[in-house]
Phi, psi and omega in degrees: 000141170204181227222112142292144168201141157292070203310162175055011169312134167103330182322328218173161203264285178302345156278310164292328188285344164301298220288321195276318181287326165291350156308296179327301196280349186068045173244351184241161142206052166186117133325103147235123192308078172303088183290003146248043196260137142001274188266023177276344199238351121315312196257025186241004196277348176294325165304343194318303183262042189246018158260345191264323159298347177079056174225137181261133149261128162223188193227128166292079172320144161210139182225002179253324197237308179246037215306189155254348230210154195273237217052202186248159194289164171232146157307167148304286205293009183250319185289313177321331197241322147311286180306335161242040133272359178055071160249038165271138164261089189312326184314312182284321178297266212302307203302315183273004144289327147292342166277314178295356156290321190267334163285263182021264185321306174290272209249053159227335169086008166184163174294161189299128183299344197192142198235150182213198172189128184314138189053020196019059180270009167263009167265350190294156152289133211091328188277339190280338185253010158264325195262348171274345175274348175290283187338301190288305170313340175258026204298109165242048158101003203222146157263107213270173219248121161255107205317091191274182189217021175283089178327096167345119137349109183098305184328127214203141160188044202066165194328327186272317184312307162326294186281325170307291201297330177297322166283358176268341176268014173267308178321344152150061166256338169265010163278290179313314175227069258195312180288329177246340153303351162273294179267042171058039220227124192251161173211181187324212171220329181199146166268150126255123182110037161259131174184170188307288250029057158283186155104322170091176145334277196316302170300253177004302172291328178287339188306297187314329188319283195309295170346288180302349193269325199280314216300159181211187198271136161106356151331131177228138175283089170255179204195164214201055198267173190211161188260326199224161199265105158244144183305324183277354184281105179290341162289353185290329177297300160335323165290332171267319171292334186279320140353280178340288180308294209311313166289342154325145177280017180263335169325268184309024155227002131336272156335305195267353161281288200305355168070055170233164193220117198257152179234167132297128178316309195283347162298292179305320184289344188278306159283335195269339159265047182007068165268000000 
């Protein structure tokens, strides 16, 4: 079994009305929330009753494009680079890991099944060891699921297919999870579903191919898909196409060559440590 999500819910009108129709057709069965998204405080009241459906709703740390809290925004390559110069002002990283908690939380009405970060900026050092001690301060008896970004044994799709998922798991994916394996915090098993978002349709379907063939039990696939073309969106056209595919009638028989069965993650982890 392995898990698709849908990354960036609240970015845009069109990124949420994907993630509910695909969750709807039962190709998704995990949300993650940008709380300082545009369309999040339209749209999250649709998610409420999308956990009683066997949909993991989480929340898409973000500390580069949206944050809540005022200062000044960092690039990815600047927070990237703060962080392992140890220039983080932790103090500012938890209060705004703590407010994107409190958001969450007043609308959805409970905590996140699983926490990830937008550019996978929750895994850097300084940010992991502000957002797992918030974690351990908000402990409501349940442990959510953390995104790891470790990239499938083998996986290849030429040189570039290569290099992006390694450098995003060279960026503190065996620091989380060393971290979150010390506190009990369980996670994926392989990230899937890294790539340029070049290509078009077609190249998106041969990725998803590959993606299933590679794919392994406890894996999460995520995606970015969007139902409509917003213009300020540098991803949009890439966003319509995965959308295409992901809703197509060629999905499922995707599926049924590589012999895989999509969950919710907390589910699968849940059999795979026999809770």
């Amino acid at each position: 079994m392995i898990c698709l999500c849908v990354d960036d819910f609240g970015m845009h009108s069109g990124v949420d009305s994907a993630a509910l129709r695909l969750a709807e057709m039962g190709r998704v069965h995990a949300v993650s929330v940008l709380v300082g998204g545009k369309s999040w405080v339209a749209s999250s009241p649709s998610l409420r009753g999308m956990h009683a459906l066997g949909i993991d709703i989480g929340l898409h740390l973000d500390l580069t494009e949206t944050p809540l809290l005022g200062g000044p925004h960092r690039t990815l390559r600047e927070m990237i680079l703060d962080s392992y110069l140890r220039r983080l002002d932790r103090r500012v990283i938890r209060a705004e890991i703590r407010a994107q908690f409190d958001a969450f939380e007043q609308a959805m009405g409970r905590g996140p099944a699983f926490i990830d970060g937008h550019q996978h900026v929750h895994q850097l050092p300084g940010v992991r060891s502000e957002l797992l001690a918030e974690l351990q301060a908000r402990d409501r008896g349940s442990m959510p699921w953390i995104r790891s970004a470790r990239p499938p044994h083998g996986w290849s799709s030429g040189v570039a297919g290569w290099f992006k998922p390694r450098v995003i798991a060279w960026l503190g994916s065996g620091g989380l999870q060393s971290a979150a394996r010390r506190r009990g915090y369980p996670q994926n098993r392989h990230l899937l579903g890294v790539y340029d978002f070049r290509g078009g349709r077609s190249r998106y379907r041969e990725l998803l191919d590959k993606w299933f063939g590679s794919a392994s039990d406890g894996d999460l696939l995520m995606c970015h898909p969007s139902q409509t073309l917003h213009e300020s969106d540098p991803l949009g056209r890439a966003r319509q196409a995965e959308f295409e595919v992901l809703s197509g009638a060629e999905f499922d028989a995707a599926l049924q060559r590589a012999r895989l069965q999509l969950a919710p993650m907390s589910r699968i982890l849940e059999r795979r440590h026999g809770g």
